[in-house]
Amino acid sequence: MNNKIPNFVKTNQFGLLILVIVFICIFSFSTDGFTSRFNIYALSRVVALDIMIGLAMMVVILTGGLNLSLGALGVSAAMFGGWCMESMGIPISITIILVLAFGSFLGWINGFVTVRTGVHSFIVTLATMSIYFGFMTLLTEAEAFRKLPEAFTDFGSLKLFNKYISPLLIISVLTCFVLYYIFKYTDIGRKLIAAGANPDAAELSGISVDRMFIYCHMLSGFLAALAGIMLTARIGAAIPSMAGHLGFDWLLPAFLAPVLGGTLLSGGKVTVFGTMLGAILVTLINNGLYLIDVGEFWVRFFLGIILLGAVLLDRAREYFTVKNSIVS
Amino acid sequence: MSALLKKDWFGLGLVLIFGSILISLFKPAFISPFNLYVLMLSVSLMLVVAMSQMIIIAIGQMNLSVGAIGGLVAISFTGLMEVYSMSILPAVLIGLLIGLACGFINGYITVKTGISAFIITLATLYIFKGMNLGITEAQPFYEIPEAVKFFGNAKIFGPIPYLVIIPIIITVLMWILMNRTSLGRYMLAYGNNVQSSELIGISSTKIVIYAHVISGLLAAIGGMLVVCRLQLGTPNIGDSWLLPSFAAPVIGGAILAGGKVDVIATAFGVILVSIISQALVIFKIDPFFVQIFLGFMILLAVFINRYREYREERRTKVFSDE
Amino acid sequence: MSDYILELNNITKNFPGVKALDNANFKLKRKSIHALLGENGAGKSTLIKIITGVYNQNEGKLFLNNQEKSFSSPNAAINAGISVVHQERNLIRRFSVGENLMLTNLPKNNLGLIDYNTVAKESKKWLNIMELDIDPNTIVSDLTVAKMQLCEIAKALSLESKILLLDEPTSSLSPQDTKNLFALLKRLVAEQDVSIVFVSHKLEEVFEICDEVTVLRDGKNACESEQITNLNRQKLVKLMIGRDEQIIKSKKDVNFTDENLLNLQSINTDLGHKNINLNLKKGEILGLYGLVGAGRTELIKCVLGLDKINSGQILLNNKEIKIKSPKDALEKYKIGYISEDRKKEGLILMHDVLSNAGITVWSNLKKILSFLNDSIVHNKVDPYVKQLEVKTPSYQQIVSNLSGGNQQKISVAKWLASGTDILFIDEPTVGIDIKTKSYLHELIIELSLKGTSIILITSDMPEMISLADRIITMKDFKVVGETINNHNYEEMSSSIMGNIHE
Amino acid sequence: GHGVTKVALVPGGPHPYFAAWEQAGLDAVQDFGLGKADYRVPAEWDLSQQNELIESLVGQGYNAVLVFPGDAVGTNKILGELDDAGIPTAALAGCVEQPTQAKFCFGTDTGHSAYLGTKELIKALGGKGKIAHFTGFLVDPNTTLRINAVEQAVSEAGGGVEIIQVIADIDAYEPADEKINAFMAAQGSEVDGIVTTAWVPAVVAAQALTNMGDKRIKMVGIDHDEVVLKAIKDGYVHGTMLQNPYGQGYIGSYVMDKVRQGCEFKADAPWKSTAQTDQFIDSGTVFVDISDVDTYVMAMRGISLEILETFDSTYLNCPS
Ligand SMILES: Nc1ncnc2c1ncn2[C@@H]1O[C@H](COP(=O)(O)OP(=O)(O)OP(=O)(O)O)[C@@H](O)[C@H]1O
Ligand SMILES: Nc1ncnc2c1ncn2[C@@H]1O[C@H](COP(=O)(O)OP(=O)(O)OP(=O)(O)O)[C@@H](O)[C@H]1O
Ligand SMILES: [Mg+2]
Ligand SMILES: [Mg+2]
């Protein structure tokens, strides 16, 4: 093997990291305000949520499937949490546990139906998206929960590290480390990946693929619910529309982060830190575009161009490293 | 008979027939001419959109930018007529050209870089939609020639709208393409197994670019048909296409990993989705229940149609290996 | 004009981390059948792929009819009159046999649309030439592996090329099919001036039909266009592996007891198995012979809980058991299965060597809180990977980049590591070079000597006879005979074939 | 003494309704000497996009923000944070729910507007008939307000009027077209009146009636889309509930400047109350029908000037 280039340099993560640094430089020099405390704090909160949403999608992409119900599920869990705290007066810590359990349960439904009926997760989650969101709207009558305990909402506006960083970001980063650990250093994590990569071979090697797929969906539900709680803390209320109609607003960031991060859409490969960097990159670009005055109506256009540029650059990097590792 | 049973559209056809009979027993208005007219209209529009996605599914990819292309073409089409007072035919041609160009961009970048189409079209979704918003600043265009309005709203005879003509032609052409031409067969072969088809000598470049160009053209046609129907060119056209564009082919038995699509079954899928959403209105479902019903109906429809393939389908992935 | 229709000079091909071909030469004489031999990973398939435009060589030149060529795509090679059967199956599984055969040149009617009647007629012609009794409208995925391989050959023939490259065309064929194929190949050479490159690990076949031999070792020529008449088996093996072949020892002392370990009693399955009775004794190698499609693989899959058993019992140590899944089989009953289809069922091609080799032992190795790291797995599987001499740059190499034979070794290694009591081994040596094949044979014997009971499915009669203690013959999803193996090839094979053809 | 005022006018997303804000802001800069009054549009209709935009605006030095709340509840948090950072904010065109740190809400009482529109419809129907209500996304809290307001107006009409169907979640053109036409097919002969309380359903329903050539069914729409206005002129739509986006942007910018100069709202300011807030100033909601559809722009301007002229004296205590 070629030792001139360290292994890390060959990864997609490295490419992303470089891009992130480049964009930070560009934006810090070309705009005022990018490095302001307010802006960095705001960024840290946005990134925190995008990471969590991206991870929630990533663990289902791992199975070669999709979770379109992500947003609907997250909002339903958040509303459930709002109801627990406001209407039932359940303490925060217990509420959080209940919400995460609830999210996992909804994820379990996705997984169970997918595995048992053989209907594709794309369709199953398309349907459950409608169903979860419908029930949520029906039960809450589209009313928000606003009288949440102050300790909870204060957490969402807490400022750490000299008021630069939101604690939400710390939760997300911690989650990344935990997931990384699970996928890299546990039996179960390896089995999840194996099942996602080649279900038939995994099954014949003594892995219960159905169970693994259900676990993935449950984990996705868990993470989406966590994202729901974080968003609730951030906006200080549990609101039915906080992820848009049917939870759609979450879908794009959910795909962008893992896909930029190098997660294979065909399943069997996860990149936890890639997803994190992907989320950071997208948030940075979005923020930077608002700061550089491109005209709001053109923001999307430039975001698209930059995204395309980013993936093309990454491909070039890959090409270059592969070429360099050829023995001659 | 057993050959019939194997067809993807057979189960769906049965569901459609029994469903329609059931609905019209409860609500005779369902088979009133006006309702059929409305049904045909909504089917017509979605049919083109579903075909636009279907051809990309056939080669085992996804096109997230169908709606964005449709929207961009819709506002270009109307914009040309309103701002530049262009007449209809050149405006249509330019609209098609834009669709073709967008599709070409998607296909070319995908095949030349080897990056998954999902990612490329996600990026071009932003680009096309961004151009749309940048050009219009979210303002609709209203000045539509009478002929266009007429085409969108007049009937040929009975309840049959003019608007169905183009979608029907497209469906027939798509059937021929996918079943009777080598281009179509090569697309399916490519969707089945990229490596194998390359070894056989099928050119990936050609297949991928053609598929995306056709998809772009169909999205463009869809966008312009919606303009005819709505009689205005709003930048929002295409925003709501994405999920239905997948739902119809998939309900029709398409495998998202590629290599298996069925034109007739996709058309039936479109009809089914339209009937379900119409039934929700006809039965006056409480708005708070609509989403829940919709979810269960989709699940049920797919489940009935898919049950036969239980084993084969169980672990099909959404994406084929890249 | 030289005698050579195809000439490759000083070909070098680099892959990331691997030099697959290193200054290799290859010359194909007109109207000859040329064997291309070598161990797993020697570079045979790579050479074939360079000839057919799949890869471009890094260095070296290719001459076709004395003209320098370079094919930028498979299509270019096809147009230049080269057709090929690759080692991997390349049929479009959802298409019909007929359409697959005609795919490069689909017949059109005057409207320019595909004429499926002609497709059926034309393809039937080629199926007939291959003596294949298949309806051209059959969907490929409904075929058995052997039929698929034959169709693939028919497809290559249908191009009527002057150069035919066959990369392990007989790997899943029965002896009868192989015989038919060889007769056909000889006819092609004699009557239609076709020149053939033949890759195989079965040396008997090479001696049967080939005229010349080129051997590759580690991407270099170990010999170049040697006349077959100048060679014998020993010489050939020595060229390939660099030392003499070891004769497979058959298992001499039968050390198994009469104790029944696993018992299948009047099993009927959804797939059509009728009244299957089988018993496996402790430490025994029970051979399951049958022509391809006899239902052996599927029987095992039913036993593993992957398909439904309608009636009958499975007894382990005389206690009835219900196996719900392979996980159940592995974890509860210590039963493992080495699949015949390594790409689809045996390996996770996109993952690295370590995780493929270790997949069956994760559960056992995991520490508290399900902790597991690479070095724990590495320590466990390393002896087995070493023992099988898997040729890989590192444990981090992606399995799909290994040669076919090395992939097979890994799919065996993982079951060796798992240490099961009962192992179902399905066609273990398909595509495996002779050196490894003998290793594998030794290993199977060693395993059984250590007390593992084995059910061995193989369509390779010599292999069966050298390994099995007892041979059960299956035909059409039924057991049709049982013979105690006396390791006498003539006697055993006629007795087994007798069972089948009765 | 607080430096120049830089106002950002932030709608909920790209939408034609808000287009007038741009000119209104520019005019306000001219007329009142503000530093800036820019129309800044989030790239998507998405609460977090809007929040991100607003957050980035602070970085760019805007020191007053007028916002159409992406969510009547959800937007409060960011408004609170801006306020804490010394940046005054107000809700424009639609309100945020109390408690809020927004200085006030200047716009339309969405519920009341729906109520008035339904009243007009009932009047046009002569006090009896069957009506349908088409509205936007159910999860938008405003939608519930509108549904309730329409119900209230109907219940006040005695037993003569009945709501036969509510269709919601149709804020995109294609689904709206599909559902509204399906409704027309099933109920077209039964229904006597239609009230629409969101932009897209109003456009699509007006178009549907025009296409059908149906003048029997009375419809009251909302907002000023050309399709709706034309249908009023042609007699297919009875009327529409208009708001005053230009006035909102113009006066809103003016007031933000005042607030930044240290003006306080009077303790006894004659606030109006809505279901959401009790610090509401009506930017003018008028019902327009065929009689005044051509002149409504002038009428709106009149309303705006009137509000502006009396604003200081009515609402503000300014340091002299
Ligand atoms: N696409 C690839 N990328 C990286 N390495 C490759 C690739 N294809 C082949 N190799 C490597 O090149 C070498 C030669 O492989 P090749 O498939 O030609 O062997 P072979 O002689 O056909 O072996 P077998 O008998 O097992 O089929 C092997 O070491 C293999 O791992
Ligand atoms: N009656 C039948 N019903 C379904 N499939 C059948 C039937 N008869 C034969 N087949 C085909 O034969 C195959 C069963 O062969 P199986 O793989 O079990 O045979 P085998 O004896 O293990 O042969 P080998 O392992 O050598 O390929 C199936 O894959 C199936 O396609
Ligand atoms: Mg090979
Ligand atoms: Mg078998």
mmCIF file of C-alpha atoms in Angstrom, chain C residues 396-495:
data_model
loop_
_atom_site.group_PDB
_atom_site.id
_atom_site.type_symbol
_atom_site.label_atom_id
_atom_site.label_comp_id
_atom_site.label_asym_id
_atom_site.label_seq_id
_atom_site.Cartn_x
_atom_site.Cartn_y
_atom_site.Cartn_z
ATOM 1 C CA GLN C 396 -8.737 -3.584 4.821
ATOM 2 C CA GLN C 397 -9.006 -4.523 1.152
ATOM 3 C CA ILE C 398 -12.534 -4.402 -0.191
ATOM 4 C CA VAL C 399 -13.599 -7.938 -1.034
ATOM 5 C CA SER C 400 -15.004 -7.092 -4.453
ATOM 6 C CA ASN C 401 -11.472 -6.185 -5.520
ATOM 7 C CA LEU C 402 -10.178 -9.673 -4.820
ATOM 8 C CA SER C 403 -10.088 -12.311 -7.495
ATOM 9 C CA GLY C 404 -12.952 -14.768 -7.599
ATOM 10 C CA GLY C 405 -11.041 -17.560 -5.956
ATOM 11 C CA ASN C 406 -9.818 -15.451 -3.103
ATOM 12 C CA GLN C 407 -13.345 -14.312 -2.500
ATOM 13 C CA GLN C 408 -14.388 -17.917 -2.207
ATOM 14 C CA LYS C 409 -11.657 -18.539 0.318
ATOM 15 C CA ILE C 410 -12.992 -15.794 2.502
ATOM 16 C CA SER C 411 -16.496 -17.109 2.406
ATOM 17 C CA VAL C 412 -15.090 -20.413 3.618
ATOM 18 C CA ALA C 413 -12.802 -18.826 6.184
ATOM 19 C CA LYS C 414 -15.613 -17.155 8.037
ATOM 20 C CA TRP C 415 -17.293 -20.460 8.713
ATOM 21 C CA LEU C 416 -14.097 -22.092 9.787
ATOM 22 C CA ALA C 417 -13.720 -19.319 12.318
ATOM 23 C CA SER C 418 -17.213 -19.767 13.639
ATOM 24 C CA GLY C 419 -16.449 -23.264 14.901
ATOM 25 C CA THR C 420 -19.799 -24.874 14.271
ATOM 26 C CA ASP C 421 -20.651 -28.511 15.013
ATOM 27 C CA ILE C 422 -22.444 -29.041 11.751
ATOM 28 C CA LEU C 423 -21.472 -27.397 8.510
ATOM 29 C CA PHE C 424 -23.378 -27.463 5.253
ATOM 30 C CA ILE C 425 -20.881 -26.847 2.504
ATOM 31 C CA ASP C 426 -22.353 -26.025 -0.881
ATOM 32 C CA GLU C 427 -20.090 -26.240 -3.929
ATOM 33 C CA PRO C 428 -17.013 -25.075 -2.040
ATOM 34 C CA THR C 429 -14.498 -25.198 -4.845
ATOM 35 C CA VAL C 430 -16.293 -23.543 -7.728
ATOM 36 C CA GLY C 431 -13.739 -21.243 -9.310
ATOM 37 C CA ILE C 432 -10.970 -22.250 -6.947
ATOM 38 C CA ASP C 433 -7.514 -23.015 -8.275
ATOM 39 C CA ILE C 434 -6.032 -26.449 -7.710
ATOM 40 C CA LYS C 435 -3.669 -25.356 -5.015
ATOM 41 C CA THR C 436 -6.376 -23.868 -2.921
ATOM 42 C CA LYS C 437 -8.697 -26.637 -3.838
ATOM 43 C CA SER C 438 -6.390 -29.157 -2.241
ATOM 44 C CA TYR C 439 -5.994 -26.913 0.779
ATOM 45 C CA LEU C 440 -9.725 -26.730 1.053
ATOM 46 C CA HIS C 441 -10.047 -30.463 0.754
ATOM 47 C CA GLU C 442 -7.507 -31.011 3.472
ATOM 48 C CA LEU C 443 -9.283 -28.519 5.569
ATOM 49 C CA ILE C 444 -12.632 -30.196 5.158
ATOM 50 C CA ILE C 445 -11.125 -33.487 6.129
ATOM 51 C CA GLU C 446 -9.316 -31.972 9.040
ATOM 52 C CA LEU C 447 -12.515 -30.358 10.215
ATOM 53 C CA SER C 448 -14.320 -33.626 10.135
ATOM 54 C CA LEU C 449 -11.477 -35.330 11.926
ATOM 55 C CA LYS C 450 -11.812 -32.751 14.639
ATOM 56 C CA GLY C 451 -15.419 -33.736 15.010
ATOM 57 C CA THR C 452 -17.340 -31.349 12.805
ATOM 58 C CA SER C 453 -20.065 -33.118 10.937
ATOM 59 C CA ILE C 454 -20.369 -31.987 7.373
ATOM 60 C CA ILE C 455 -22.934 -32.211 4.660
ATOM 61 C CA LEU C 456 -21.081 -31.592 1.436
ATOM 62 C CA ILE C 457 -22.912 -30.587 -1.710
ATOM 63 C CA THR C 458 -20.793 -30.707 -4.805
ATOM 64 C CA SER C 459 -21.345 -31.438 -8.458
ATOM 65 C CA ASP C 460 -17.672 -32.257 -8.866
ATOM 66 C CA MET C 461 -17.662 -36.047 -8.847
ATOM 67 C CA PRO C 462 -13.932 -36.531 -8.103
ATOM 68 C CA GLU C 463 -14.200 -34.125 -5.254
ATOM 69 C CA MET C 464 -17.207 -35.936 -3.915
ATOM 70 C CA ILE C 465 -15.553 -39.288 -4.088
ATOM 71 C CA SER C 466 -12.354 -38.184 -2.475
ATOM 72 C CA LEU C 467 -14.055 -36.439 0.418
ATOM 73 C CA ALA C 468 -17.359 -38.007 1.348
ATOM 74 C CA ASP C 469 -17.805 -40.923 3.713
ATOM 75 C CA ARG C 470 -21.249 -41.657 2.445
ATOM 76 C CA ILE C 471 -23.009 -40.292 -0.598
ATOM 77 C CA ILE C 472 -26.669 -39.572 -0.929
ATOM 78 C CA THR C 473 -27.972 -38.924 -4.389
ATOM 79 C CA MET C 474 -30.832 -36.548 -5.080
ATOM 80 C CA LYS C 475 -32.891 -36.089 -8.172
ATOM 81 C CA ASP C 476 -35.937 -33.928 -8.727
ATOM 82 C CA PHE C 477 -36.250 -32.975 -5.072
ATOM 83 C CA LYS C 478 -36.223 -36.597 -3.919
ATOM 84 C CA VAL C 479 -33.566 -38.819 -2.429
ATOM 85 C CA VAL C 480 -32.894 -41.570 -4.953
ATOM 86 C CA GLY C 481 -30.006 -43.473 -3.489
ATOM 87 C CA GLU C 482 -27.428 -43.885 -0.800
ATOM 88 C CA THR C 483 -23.955 -45.380 -1.116
ATOM 89 C CA ILE C 484 -21.120 -45.886 1.317
ATOM 90 C CA ASN C 485 -18.071 -44.357 -0.309
ATOM 91 C CA ASN C 486 -15.169 -46.707 -0.900
ATOM 92 C CA HIS C 487 -13.146 -43.971 -2.631
ATOM 93 C CA ASN C 488 -12.867 -45.975 -5.793
ATOM 94 C CA TYR C 489 -13.686 -43.550 -8.530
ATOM 95 C CA GLU C 490 -14.861 -45.959 -11.212
ATOM 96 C CA GLU C 491 -17.072 -47.979 -8.953
ATOM 97 C CA MET C 492 -18.581 -45.055 -7.114
ATOM 98 C CA SER C 493 -19.312 -42.908 -10.115
ATOM 99 C CA SER C 494 -21.057 -45.652 -11.984
ATOM 100 C CA SER C 495 -23.086 -46.502 -8.913
#
